[in-house]
Amino acid sequence: MRGKGVILKIYDGVSASSGIAIGHALPIHGFGLNVPRIKVDDDELENEILLFKKAVEETKEELENVKTKIKNDIGVEESAIFDAHIMLLDDPNLIEKTIERARNENVSIDYSFSETISNLVEKFRDLSDDYLKDRANDIQDVGKRVLRNYLGVSISPELSKTSKDIIVLAHNLLPSDMAEISEKEIKGIITEVGGETSHVAIMARSMEVPAVVGVSDILSNVSPNDLVIIDANNGKIFIEPDKETIKEYQEKRRKYVEYVKSLERIRNEEAVTRDGKKIKLDINMELANEADMVNSHKADGIGLFRTEYLFMREILPSEDEQFEIYKYIAQMIYPKEVVIRTADLGGDKFVSHFKIPEEMNPFLGFRGIRLSLEFEEFFKTQLKAILRASTLKNIKIMFPMISGIDEFLEAKDIVEEAKNELRDSGVEFDENIDIGIMVEIPSAALVSDVLAKHADFFSIGTNDLIQYTLAVDRGNKQLSYLYDPLHPSILRLLKMIINNAHNEGIEVSMCGNMAGNPNFTILLIGLNLSILSVAPSNILEIKKIIRELSYEECKKIVDESMKYNDVKSIKDYYDSVNSEKLKNVLFDYFEKE
């Protein structure tokens, strides 16, 4: 409670896991990767190398135990995070580079390892893709775990002090911290860095703990045991609130708990509008172990399996290794379907495996299907692995970054070559496997009538479609106001793509961020989209909205919005529509009343 003269502090951040929490502050400062540069002689170094290898093996065993515990206590999706950690330690290059550096420079093994990890972390943090940028935390976490085991110290000793009414504040929390936090009954989480795709966000959502990330400089302005309110629905933090604010948020918290219960009641229900239109709700995923989420979240299938994660290592996966992963996913969700997108590498995503000249603008260079077509054997290896895994006939193939019909037909020709090679070897596969396109480049949208004659399905990737149409880097904060899904050009392109797909009788889905944003659900239903592929955590809320809507009403709303020619008018219109239609459905709307 505030003392005399203490001023209420309010901070803004990014909502990572919704909810409202009231508790006392526990600032965490953690254990860093900074290790002093120390010279060692050869004999001492060889002894250090033995201890280092032992620490690596201890860390692997520790990670397996953490993975099992998280899987049992929280879920498969969250435990899969630690697969990437184990995979990193299984990479012989990481260990060999560390030892080689230590020997060449006559420095301690812990210094060499910390430098190797730090360099790798910086490479990831320089990427523009938010998901990949957040994977720097995976690498940092592995580094801290190995160093902790090597040096015999604790990562975050403050966590041992937690009690039931605690709100944890930190500059950043790594997966290992989150694993330890999962054992405590904390009220909420606040970090100074991170985004919606960070592991803090993913695990906090699964733990059902309110979390706000990206709250700048909060650690320097909070003291242990300060009273803290987290409004994670709106990204607000209150430090030392007054009695009126506490009372207000206690009531908001009560309402939110009731809202969450209303979502759980429809978990096993179908996503069907009031006038009978069925909407298929799929999930997006990156790791094979996340496949179980299809069943746990009552999803209809996997609308997008991003395969880039398989190639985020020094040695490319073999055809057999890829085959086992794709087969596992198909078996796990059978008879539901999975759409496997071929590797969308390039841009800023791991092209060190390929000899590509330095590009002035890599996002407009060798990326997605362009890179695959240039490196045909790499592409064919992935295609053959997917085809071999398709015997259950529940796998579809999708190509990223298609700009026109020539690329698509060339890619399909390589699929036929892969099929012929498998036939010659007597290998079974789905002869009629569907092949589709990620429509995410304006040129593809503009010729979608032509593409629809040759594709088995479309999936709209709104993240890049918006970025390329509006010529706005979605990661540029100074230009973020221009990155708007409701720009009239975007609405017209969406309508064109969907209509052209339906005219040729093929399915069209959406797997970009728009699909999982409740503010756009009315628009997407009205545009006649019948498949939405979203993050697992979005499924219940989107389903609740769909079940309260009428398709015919949504269609009329979209027709009306198409009459406006400027962004402000369209946004004002949909704000008004959402406030009216969702006020008794979505917490963000009815809690404002």
Coordinates of C-alpha atoms in Angstrom, one line a residue:
M1 CA 0.0 0.0 0.0
R2 CA 1.2 3.5 -0.8
G3 CA 2.7 5.5 2.0
K4 CA 2.4 9.3 2.3
G5 CA 4.1 11.1 -0.5
V6 CA 4.5 8.0 -2.8
I7 CA 3.2 8.6 -6.3
L8 CA 1.3 5.9 -8.2
K9 CA 3.5 4.7 -11.1
I10 CA 1.8 3.4 -14.3
Y11 CA 3.8 1.6 -17.1
D12 CA 2.8 0.3 -20.5
G13 CA 4.0 -2.9 -22.1
V14 CA 2.9 -5.7 -24.4
S15 CA 0.3 -8.1 -23.3
A16 CA 1.8 -11.6 -23.4
S17 CA -0.7 -13.6 -21.4
S18 CA -4.1 -12.1 -20.6
G19 CA -5.6 -11.7 -17.1
I20 CA -5.4 -9.5 -14.1
A21 CA -3.1 -10.0 -11.1
I22 CA -2.6 -8.2 -7.8
G23 CA 0.5 -9.1 -5.7
H24 CA 3.9 -8.0 -4.3
A25 CA 7.0 -7.3 -6.3
L26 CA 9.9 -9.8 -6.5
P27 CA 12.6 -8.3 -8.7
I28 CA 15.0 -10.9 -10.2
H29 CA 18.4 -10.0 -11.5
G30 CA 19.6 -13.5 -12.5
F31 CA 22.9 -15.0 -13.6
G32 CA 24.7 -13.6 -16.7
L33 CA 27.0 -14.9 -19.4
N34 CA 29.8 -12.5 -18.6
V35 CA 32.9 -14.6 -17.8
P36 CA 36.4 -12.9 -17.4
R37 CA 39.1 -13.7 -20.0
I38 CA 41.6 -15.8 -18.1
K39 CA 44.8 -17.3 -19.6
V40 CA 45.4 -21.0 -18.8
D41 CA 48.2 -23.4 -19.6
D42 CA 47.8 -26.6 -21.7
D43 CA 47.5 -29.1 -18.8
E44 CA 44.9 -26.9 -17.0
L45 CA 42.9 -26.4 -20.1
E46 CA 42.7 -30.2 -20.9
N47 CA 41.3 -30.7 -17.4
E48 CA 38.8 -27.9 -17.9
I49 CA 37.7 -29.5 -21.2
L50 CA 36.9 -32.7 -19.4
L51 CA 34.9 -30.8 -16.8
F52 CA 33.2 -28.8 -19.6
K53 CA 32.1 -32.0 -21.5
K54 CA 30.8 -33.4 -18.2
A55 CA 28.8 -30.2 -17.6
V56 CA 27.3 -30.5 -21.1
E57 CA 26.2 -34.0 -20.4
E58 CA 24.8 -33.0 -17.1
T59 CA 22.9 -30.2 -18.8
K60 CA 21.4 -32.6 -21.4
E61 CA 20.2 -34.9 -18.6
E62 CA 18.8 -31.9 -16.7
L63 CA 17.0 -30.6 -19.8
E64 CA 15.4 -34.0 -20.4
N65 CA 14.1 -34.0 -16.8
V66 CA 12.8 -30.4 -17.2
K67 CA 11.1 -31.3 -20.5
T68 CA 9.4 -34.3 -18.9
K69 CA 8.2 -32.2 -15.9
I70 CA 6.9 -29.4 -18.1
K71 CA 5.1 -31.9 -20.3
N72 CA 3.3 -33.4 -17.3
D73 CA 2.7 -30.2 -15.5
I74 CA 1.9 -27.7 -18.3
G75 CA 1.7 -29.3 -21.7
V76 CA 3.4 -30.7 -24.8
E77 CA 3.7 -27.4 -26.5
E78 CA 5.7 -25.9 -23.7
S79 CA 7.9 -29.0 -23.2
A80 CA 8.8 -28.8 -26.9
I81 CA 10.7 -25.6 -26.2
F82 CA 13.4 -27.7 -24.5
D83 CA 13.8 -30.0 -27.6
A84 CA 15.6 -27.0 -29.3
H85 CA 17.9 -26.7 -26.3
I86 CA 18.8 -30.3 -26.4
M87 CA 19.3 -30.1 -30.1
L88 CA 21.8 -27.2 -29.7
L89 CA 23.9 -29.3 -27.2
D90 CA 23.8 -32.2 -29.6
D91 CA 25.4 -30.0 -32.3
P92 CA 29.1 -31.1 -32.3
N93 CA 30.1 -27.8 -33.9
L94 CA 29.1 -25.8 -30.8
I95 CA 31.3 -27.9 -28.6
E96 CA 34.2 -28.2 -31.1
K97 CA 34.3 -24.4 -31.7
T98 CA 34.4 -23.8 -28.0
I99 CA 37.3 -26.2 -27.5
E100 CA 39.1 -25.0 -30.6
R101 CA 38.9 -21.3 -29.5
A102 CA 40.1 -22.1 -26.0
R103 CA 43.2 -24.0 -27.4
N104 CA 44.0 -21.4 -30.0
E105 CA 43.8 -18.5 -27.6
N106 CA 45.0 -20.3 -24.4
V107 CA 41.9 -19.1 -22.5
S108 CA 39.7 -20.8 -20.0
I109 CA 37.0 -23.1 -21.4
D110 CA 34.2 -21.2 -19.7
Y111 CA 35.3 -17.9 -21.2
S112 CA 35.5 -19.6 -24.7
F113 CA 32.1 -21.1 -24.3
S114 CA 30.5 -17.8 -23.1
E115 CA 32.0 -16.0 -26.1
T116 CA 30.8 -18.7 -28.5
I117 CA 27.2 -18.5 -27.0
S118 CA 27.2 -14.7 -26.9
N119 CA 28.2 -14.5 -30.6
L120 CA 25.4 -16.9 -31.6
V121 CA 22.9 -14.9 -29.5
E122 CA 23.9 -11.7 -31.2
K123 CA 23.4 -13.3 -34.7
F124 CA 19.8 -14.2 -33.7
R125 CA 19.1 -10.8 -32.2
D126 CA 20.1 -9.1 -35.4
L127 CA 17.3 -11.0 -37.3
S128 CA 14.1 -9.0 -38.0
D129 CA 11.7 -12.0 -37.7
D130 CA 10.2 -11.7 -34.2
Y131 CA 9.9 -15.5 -33.8
L132 CA 13.5 -16.2 -34.7
K133 CA 14.8 -13.1 -32.8
D134 CA 13.2 -14.5 -29.7
R135 CA 15.0 -17.8 -30.2
A136 CA 18.2 -16.0 -29.0
N137 CA 16.8 -16.7 -25.5
D138 CA 17.0 -20.4 -26.2
I139 CA 20.7 -20.2 -27.0
Q140 CA 21.3 -17.9 -24.0
D141 CA 19.4 -20.3 -21.7
V142 CA 21.5 -23.3 -22.8
G143 CA 24.6 -21.3 -22.3
K144 CA 23.6 -20.3 -18.8
R145 CA 22.7 -23.8 -17.9
V146 CA 26.0 -25.3 -19.0
L147 CA 28.0 -22.5 -17.2
R148 CA 25.9 -23.0 -14.1
N149 CA 26.7 -26.7 -14.1
Y150 CA 30.4 -26.0 -14.9
L151 CA 30.8 -23.3 -12.2
G152 CA 28.4 -24.7 -9.7
V153 CA 26.2 -21.6 -9.3
S154 CA 22.4 -20.9 -9.4
I155 CA 20.8 -19.1 -12.4
S156 CA 18.2 -17.1 -10.5
P157 CA 18.5 -17.6 -6.7
E158 CA 15.7 -15.1 -6.0
L159 CA 13.2 -17.6 -7.3
S160 CA 13.6 -19.7 -4.2
K161 CA 12.0 -16.8 -2.2
T162 CA 8.7 -16.9 -4.0
S163 CA 5.4 -17.0 -2.2
K164 CA 1.7 -17.2 -3.3
D165 CA 1.1 -13.4 -3.7
I166 CA 4.3 -12.7 -5.7
I167 CA 4.6 -10.9 -9.0
V168 CA 8.0 -11.6 -10.6
L169 CA 9.8 -8.8 -12.4
A170 CA 12.9 -9.3 -14.5
H171 CA 14.8 -7.8 -17.4
N172 CA 14.2 -11.1 -19.1
L173 CA 13.2 -14.6 -18.1
L174 CA 14.6 -17.6 -19.9
P175 CA 12.8 -21.0 -20.4
S176 CA 14.8 -22.4 -17.4
D177 CA 13.5 -19.6 -15.2
M178 CA 10.0 -20.2 -16.5
A179 CA 10.3 -23.9 -15.7
E180 CA 11.2 -23.0 -12.1
I181 CA 8.5 -20.5 -11.9
S182 CA 6.0 -23.1 -13.0
E183 CA 6.5 -24.9 -9.7
K184 CA 5.5 -21.7 -7.7
E185 CA 2.1 -20.3 -7.3
I186 CA 3.0 -16.8 -8.4
K187 CA 0.4 -14.2 -9.4
G188 CA 2.0 -12.6 -12.5
I189 CA 5.1 -11.9 -14.6
I190 CA 6.6 -8.6 -15.9
T191 CA 9.7 -8.4 -18.1
E192 CA 11.5 -5.4 -19.6
V193 CA 12.1 -7.2 -22.9
G194 CA 10.3 -9.8 -25.0
G195 CA 7.3 -10.0 -27.3
E196 CA 4.2 -12.0 -28.0
T197 CA 6.3 -14.8 -29.5
S198 CA 8.8 -15.1 -26.7
H199 CA 9.0 -18.2 -24.5
V200 CA 7.9 -16.1 -21.5
A201 CA 4.7 -15.4 -23.4
I202 CA 4.1 -18.9 -24.6
M203 CA 4.7 -20.5 -21.2
A204 CA 2.9 -17.8 -19.2
R205 CA -0.2 -18.4 -21.4
S206 CA -0.1 -22.1 -20.7
M207 CA 0.4 -21.6 -17.0
E208 CA -2.5 -19.1 -17.1
V209 CA -0.4 -16.5 -15.4
P210 CA -1.0 -12.9 -16.4
A211 CA 2.1 -11.5 -18.1
V212 CA 3.2 -8.2 -19.6
V213 CA 6.5 -7.9 -21.5
G214 CA 8.5 -5.0 -23.0
V215 CA 8.0 -2.8 -20.0
S216 CA 11.1 -0.5 -20.2
D217 CA 13.1 0.4 -17.1
I218 CA 10.6 -1.0 -14.6
L219 CA 13.3 -2.8 -12.5
S220 CA 15.0 0.5 -11.6
N221 CA 11.6 1.9 -10.4
V222 CA 10.3 -0.9 -8.3
S223 CA 11.3 -2.2 -4.8
P224 CA 10.9 -5.6 -3.3
N225 CA 7.4 -6.0 -1.8
D226 CA 5.9 -3.0 -3.6
L227 CA 2.2 -3.7 -4.4
V228 CA 1.8 -4.3 -8.1
I229 CA -1.3 -4.6 -10.3
I230 CA -1.0 -6.3 -13.7
D231 CA -3.7 -5.5 -16.3
A232 CA -2.4 -7.9 -18.9
N233 CA -5.5 -7.5 -21.0
N234 CA -4.4 -3.9 -21.8
G235 CA -0.7 -4.1 -21.2
K236 CA -0.8 -1.9 -18.1
I237 CA 1.3 -2.1 -14.9
F238 CA 0.4 -0.1 -11.7
I239 CA 3.1 0.2 -8.9
E240 CA 1.8 1.1 -5.4
P241 CA -1.8 1.8 -6.4
D242 CA -4.3 3.6 -4.2
K243 CA -7.4 2.0 -2.6
E244 CA -9.7 3.0 -5.4
T245 CA -7.5 1.5 -8.1
I246 CA -7.1 -1.7 -6.1
K247 CA -10.9 -2.0 -5.6
E248 CA -11.5 -1.3 -9.3
Y249 CA -9.1 -4.1 -10.4
Q250 CA -10.4 -6.6 -7.8
E251 CA -13.8 -6.3 -9.5
K252 CA -12.2 -6.5 -13.0
R253 CA -10.4 -9.6 -12.0
R254 CA -13.6 -11.2 -10.8
K255 CA -15.3 -10.5 -14.1
Y256 CA -12.3 -11.9 -16.0
V257 CA -12.4 -15.2 -14.1
E258 CA -16.1 -15.6 -15.1
Y259 CA -15.2 -14.8 -18.7
V260 CA -12.5 -17.5 -18.8
K261 CA -15.0 -20.0 -17.4
S262 CA -17.3 -19.2 -20.3
L263 CA -14.6 -20.0 -22.8
E264 CA -13.9 -23.4 -21.2
R265 CA -17.6 -24.3 -21.5
I266 CA -17.3 -24.2 -25.4
R267 CA -14.0 -26.1 -25.6
N268 CA -15.6 -29.2 -27.1
E269 CA -18.1 -27.3 -29.3
E270 CA -17.8 -26.7 -33.0
A271 CA -17.0 -23.2 -34.5
V272 CA -20.3 -22.7 -36.2
T273 CA -22.1 -19.4 -36.8
R274 CA -25.7 -18.8 -35.7
D275 CA -26.9 -19.3 -39.3
G276 CA -25.0 -22.6 -39.7
K277 CA -21.7 -21.8 -41.4
K278 CA -18.9 -24.1 -40.2
I279 CA -15.5 -22.5 -39.7
K280 CA -12.5 -24.8 -39.5
L281 CA -10.1 -23.7 -36.8
D282 CA -6.5 -25.0 -37.4
I283 CA -3.3 -24.3 -35.5
N284 CA 0.1 -22.9 -36.6
M285 CA 3.1 -24.8 -35.2
E286 CA 6.9 -25.0 -35.5
L287 CA 8.0 -28.1 -33.6
A288 CA 7.0 -31.7 -34.1
N289 CA 6.2 -32.2 -30.4
E290 CA 3.6 -29.5 -30.6
A291 CA 1.4 -31.8 -32.7
D292 CA -0.4 -33.0 -29.6
M293 CA -1.9 -29.5 -29.3
V294 CA -4.3 -30.3 -32.1
N295 CA -6.1 -32.7 -29.8
S296 CA -5.6 -30.8 -26.5
H297 CA -7.0 -27.6 -28.0
K298 CA -9.7 -29.4 -30.0
A299 CA -8.3 -27.9 -33.2
D300 CA -9.5 -29.2 -36.6
G301 CA -5.9 -29.7 -37.9
I302 CA -2.6 -28.0 -38.6
G303 CA -3.0 -25.2 -41.1
L304 CA 0.7 -24.3 -41.1
F305 CA 3.7 -26.3 -40.1
R306 CA 6.7 -24.1 -40.5
T307 CA 9.7 -26.3 -41.3
E308 CA 12.4 -23.6 -40.9
Y309 CA 13.2 -24.7 -37.4
L310 CA 14.5 -28.0 -38.8
F311 CA 17.3 -26.1 -40.6
M312 CA 18.4 -23.8 -37.8
R313 CA 21.6 -25.7 -37.2
E314 CA 25.1 -26.3 -38.6
I315 CA 24.3 -29.6 -40.3
L316 CA 21.2 -29.8 -42.5
P317 CA 18.8 -32.6 -41.6
S318 CA 18.8 -35.7 -43.9
E319 CA 15.9 -36.9 -45.9
D320 CA 15.4 -39.8 -43.4
E321 CA 15.5 -37.4 -40.4
Q322 CA 12.9 -35.1 -42.0
F323 CA 10.7 -38.1 -43.0
E324 CA 10.6 -39.3 -39.4
I325 CA 9.5 -35.8 -38.2
Y326 CA 6.7 -35.4 -40.9
K327 CA 5.5 -39.0 -40.3
Y328 CA 5.3 -38.4 -36.6
I329 CA 3.1 -35.3 -37.0
A330 CA 0.8 -37.1 -39.6
Q331 CA 0.4 -40.1 -37.3
M332 CA -0.2 -37.9 -34.2
I333 CA -3.1 -36.0 -35.6
Y334 CA -4.7 -38.6 -38.0
P335 CA -7.2 -38.4 -39.6
K336 CA -6.9 -34.6 -39.3
E337 CA -4.8 -32.9 -41.9
V338 CA -1.4 -31.0 -41.7
V339 CA -0.2 -28.4 -44.2
I340 CA 3.6 -28.6 -44.4
R341 CA 5.1 -25.5 -45.8
T342 CA 8.5 -26.1 -47.5
A343 CA 11.4 -24.2 -46.0
D344 CA 10.9 -20.4 -46.0
L345 CA 14.6 -19.7 -45.7
G346 CA 16.4 -16.5 -46.8
G347 CA 15.6 -12.9 -45.9
D348 CA 17.2 -13.1 -42.5
K349 CA 16.6 -16.8 -41.9
F350 CA 19.7 -19.0 -42.0
V351 CA 21.2 -19.1 -45.4
S352 CA 24.7 -19.9 -44.2
H353 CA 24.3 -23.4 -45.7
F354 CA 24.0 -21.9 -49.2
K355 CA 26.5 -20.0 -51.3
I356 CA 24.5 -16.8 -51.9
P357 CA 26.2 -13.4 -52.7
E358 CA 25.6 -10.7 -50.1
E359 CA 22.3 -9.0 -50.9
M360 CA 21.5 -5.3 -50.5
N361 CA 17.9 -6.2 -49.6
P362 CA 17.6 -9.9 -48.6
F363 CA 13.8 -9.7 -48.1
L364 CA 13.5 -9.0 -51.8
G365 CA 16.2 -11.6 -52.8
F366 CA 16.7 -15.3 -52.3
R367 CA 13.9 -16.2 -50.0
G368 CA 11.3 -19.0 -49.8
I369 CA 10.6 -20.8 -53.1
R370 CA 13.3 -18.8 -54.9
L371 CA 16.0 -20.3 -52.7
S372 CA 14.4 -23.8 -53.0
L373 CA 14.4 -23.6 -56.8
E374 CA 18.0 -22.3 -56.9
F375 CA 19.1 -25.2 -54.7
E376 CA 17.1 -28.0 -56.2
E377 CA 18.7 -31.0 -54.5
F378 CA 18.0 -29.4 -51.1
F379 CA 14.4 -28.7 -52.2
K380 CA 13.9 -32.2 -53.6
T381 CA 15.3 -33.8 -50.4
Q382 CA 12.6 -32.1 -48.4
L383 CA 9.9 -32.9 -50.9
K384 CA 10.8 -36.6 -50.9
A385 CA 10.7 -36.7 -47.1
I386 CA 7.2 -35.1 -47.1
L387 CA 6.0 -37.5 -49.8
R388 CA 7.3 -40.5 -48.0
A389 CA 5.4 -39.4 -44.9
S390 CA 2.2 -38.9 -46.8
T391 CA 0.9 -42.5 -46.9
L392 CA -1.9 -41.7 -44.4
K393 CA -3.1 -39.2 -47.0
N394 CA -3.5 -36.4 -44.4
I395 CA -0.5 -34.3 -45.6
K396 CA -0.6 -31.3 -47.9
I397 CA 2.4 -29.4 -49.4
M398 CA 2.5 -25.6 -49.5
F399 CA 5.1 -23.4 -51.2
P400 CA 6.1 -20.0 -49.6
M401 CA 6.7 -16.7 -51.4
I402 CA 5.3 -17.7 -54.8
S403 CA 5.1 -14.6 -57.0
G404 CA 3.5 -16.0 -60.1
I405 CA 2.5 -19.0 -62.1
D406 CA 6.0 -19.7 -63.5
E407 CA 7.5 -20.3 -60.1
F408 CA 4.6 -22.5 -59.0
L409 CA 4.7 -24.7 -62.1
E410 CA 8.5 -25.1 -61.8
A411 CA 8.1 -26.1 -58.2
K412 CA 5.3 -28.6 -59.1
D413 CA 7.6 -30.1 -61.8
I414 CA 10.2 -30.8 -59.1
V415 CA 7.5 -32.5 -57.0
E416 CA 6.9 -34.8 -60.0
E417 CA 10.6 -35.5 -60.3
A418 CA 10.6 -36.4 -56.6
K419 CA 7.6 -38.7 -57.1
N420 CA 9.3 -40.4 -60.0
E421 CA 12.4 -41.1 -58.0
L422 CA 10.4 -42.6 -55.2
R423 CA 8.4 -44.7 -57.7
D424 CA 11.6 -46.0 -59.2
S425 CA 12.7 -47.0 -55.7
G426 CA 9.4 -48.7 -54.9
V427 CA 8.5 -46.2 -52.1
E428 CA 4.9 -45.6 -51.4
F429 CA 3.4 -42.1 -51.1
D430 CA 0.1 -40.3 -51.6
E431 CA -0.1 -40.0 -55.4
N432 CA -2.8 -37.4 -55.2
I433 CA -1.2 -35.2 -52.5
D434 CA -2.6 -31.6 -52.5
I435 CA -0.2 -28.9 -53.5
G436 CA -1.0 -25.3 -52.5
I437 CA 0.4 -21.8 -52.3
M438 CA 1.0 -19.3 -49.6
V439 CA -0.4 -16.1 -51.0
E440 CA 1.7 -13.4 -49.4
I441 CA 3.1 -11.4 -52.3
P442 CA 0.9 -8.8 -54.0
S443 CA 1.8 -10.1 -57.5
A444 CA 0.4 -13.6 -56.5
A445 CA -2.7 -11.9 -55.2
L446 CA -3.2 -10.1 -58.5
V447 CA -2.9 -13.2 -60.5
S448 CA -4.7 -15.5 -58.0
D449 CA -7.3 -16.2 -60.7
V450 CA -4.6 -17.9 -62.7
L451 CA -2.9 -19.6 -59.8
A452 CA -6.2 -21.0 -58.6
K453 CA -6.5 -23.0 -61.8
H454 CA -3.3 -24.9 -60.9
A455 CA -3.3 -25.0 -57.1
D456 CA -5.3 -27.3 -54.8
F457 CA -5.6 -24.7 -52.1
F458 CA -4.6 -21.2 -51.0
S459 CA -3.4 -20.0 -47.6
I460 CA -3.2 -16.3 -47.1
G461 CA -0.1 -15.1 -45.3
T462 CA -1.2 -11.6 -44.1
N463 CA 2.0 -10.7 -42.3
D464 CA 4.1 -10.4 -45.5
L465 CA 1.1 -9.5 -47.8
I466 CA 0.5 -6.4 -45.7
Q467 CA 4.2 -5.6 -45.5
Y468 CA 4.9 -5.9 -49.2
T469 CA 1.7 -4.2 -50.3
L470 CA 2.2 -1.2 -48.1
A471 CA 6.0 -1.2 -48.5
V472 CA 6.3 -1.0 -44.7
D473 CA 8.8 -3.0 -42.6
R474 CA 6.5 -4.4 -39.9
G475 CA 9.4 -4.4 -37.4
N476 CA 10.0 -0.7 -37.9
K477 CA 8.5 1.1 -34.9
Q478 CA 8.6 4.5 -36.6
L479 CA 6.5 3.2 -39.4
S480 CA 4.2 0.9 -37.4
Y481 CA 1.3 3.3 -37.9
L482 CA 1.4 2.5 -41.6
Y483 CA 1.2 -1.2 -41.1
D484 CA -2.5 -1.6 -41.0
P485 CA -4.5 -4.7 -42.0
L486 CA -7.6 -2.5 -42.6
H487 CA -6.0 -0.5 -45.3
P488 CA -8.5 -0.5 -48.2
S489 CA -5.9 -2.1 -50.5
I490 CA -5.5 -5.0 -48.2
L491 CA -9.3 -5.5 -47.9
R492 CA -9.5 -5.5 -51.7
L493 CA -6.7 -8.0 -52.1
L494 CA -8.2 -10.3 -49.6
K495 CA -11.6 -10.2 -51.3
M496 CA -9.9 -10.9 -54.7
I497 CA -7.9 -13.8 -53.4
I498 CA -10.9 -15.5 -51.7
N499 CA -13.3 -14.9 -54.6
N500 CA -10.8 -16.3 -57.1
A501 CA -10.2 -19.4 -55.0
H502 CA -13.9 -20.1 -54.6
N503 CA -14.5 -19.5 -58.3
E504 CA -12.2 -22.4 -59.1
G505 CA -13.6 -24.5 -56.3
I506 CA -10.5 -24.7 -54.1
E507 CA -10.2 -24.1 -50.3
V508 CA -8.7 -20.9 -49.0
S509 CA -7.5 -20.3 -45.5
M510 CA -5.6 -17.6 -43.6
C511 CA -2.6 -18.3 -41.3
G512 CA -1.3 -14.8 -40.6
N513 CA -1.7 -12.8 -37.5
M514 CA -5.1 -11.4 -38.7
A515 CA -6.6 -14.9 -38.4
G516 CA -6.0 -15.0 -34.6
N517 CA -7.0 -11.4 -33.8
P518 CA -10.6 -11.2 -32.5
N519 CA -10.9 -7.7 -33.9
F520 CA -10.8 -9.1 -37.4
T521 CA -13.1 -12.1 -37.0
I522 CA -16.2 -10.4 -38.3
L523 CA -14.3 -9.1 -41.3
L524 CA -12.8 -12.6 -42.1
I525 CA -16.1 -14.4 -41.7
G526 CA -17.9 -11.8 -43.9
L527 CA -15.2 -12.3 -46.6
N528 CA -16.3 -15.9 -46.7
L529 CA -13.1 -17.4 -45.2
S530 CA -14.0 -20.8 -43.8
I531 CA -10.6 -21.9 -42.5
L532 CA -8.6 -19.9 -39.9
S533 CA -5.2 -21.1 -38.7
V534 CA -4.2 -19.5 -35.5
A535 CA -2.0 -19.8 -32.4
P536 CA -3.4 -22.5 -30.1
S537 CA -4.0 -20.0 -27.3
N538 CA -6.4 -18.0 -29.6
I539 CA -8.7 -20.9 -30.5
L540 CA -11.3 -20.6 -27.7
E541 CA -11.7 -16.9 -28.0
I542 CA -12.1 -17.0 -31.8
K543 CA -14.5 -19.9 -31.5
K544 CA -16.7 -18.0 -29.0
I545 CA -16.9 -15.1 -31.3
I546 CA -17.8 -17.3 -34.3
R547 CA -20.6 -19.0 -32.4
E548 CA -22.2 -15.6 -31.7
L549 CA -22.1 -14.3 -35.2
S550 CA -24.3 -14.6 -38.3
Y551 CA -22.5 -15.2 -41.6
E552 CA -25.1 -13.2 -43.5
E553 CA -24.7 -10.2 -41.1
C554 CA -20.9 -10.4 -41.4
K555 CA -21.2 -10.4 -45.2
K556 CA -23.3 -7.2 -45.1
I557 CA -20.8 -5.6 -42.7
V558 CA -18.0 -6.3 -45.1
D559 CA -19.9 -5.0 -48.1
E560 CA -20.5 -1.8 -46.2
S561 CA -16.9 -1.4 -45.2
M562 CA -15.8 -1.7 -48.9
K563 CA -17.5 1.6 -49.6
Y564 CA -14.9 3.5 -47.5
N565 CA -11.7 4.6 -49.2
D566 CA -9.5 5.6 -46.3
V567 CA -8.0 3.7 -43.3
K568 CA -9.5 6.0 -40.6
S569 CA -13.1 5.5 -41.8
I570 CA -12.7 1.8 -42.1
K571 CA -11.2 1.5 -38.6
D572 CA -13.9 3.7 -37.1
Y573 CA -16.5 1.6 -38.8
Y574 CA -15.1 -1.7 -37.5
D575 CA -14.5 -0.3 -34.0
S576 CA -18.2 0.6 -33.9
V577 CA -19.3 -2.8 -35.3
N578 CA -17.0 -4.7 -32.9
S579 CA -18.2 -2.7 -29.9
E580 CA -21.8 -3.5 -30.8
K581 CA -21.4 -7.2 -31.8
L582 CA -18.8 -8.3 -29.3
K583 CA -19.8 -6.3 -26.2
N584 CA -21.5 -9.4 -24.6
V585 CA -18.9 -11.8 -26.1
L586 CA -15.4 -10.6 -25.7
F587 CA -13.9 -9.5 -22.4
D588 CA -12.0 -6.6 -24.0
Y589 CA -15.4 -5.1 -25.0
F590 CA -17.8 -5.8 -22.2
E591 CA -15.3 -5.0 -19.4
K592 CA -15.3 -1.4 -20.7
E593 CA -18.9 -0.8 -19.9

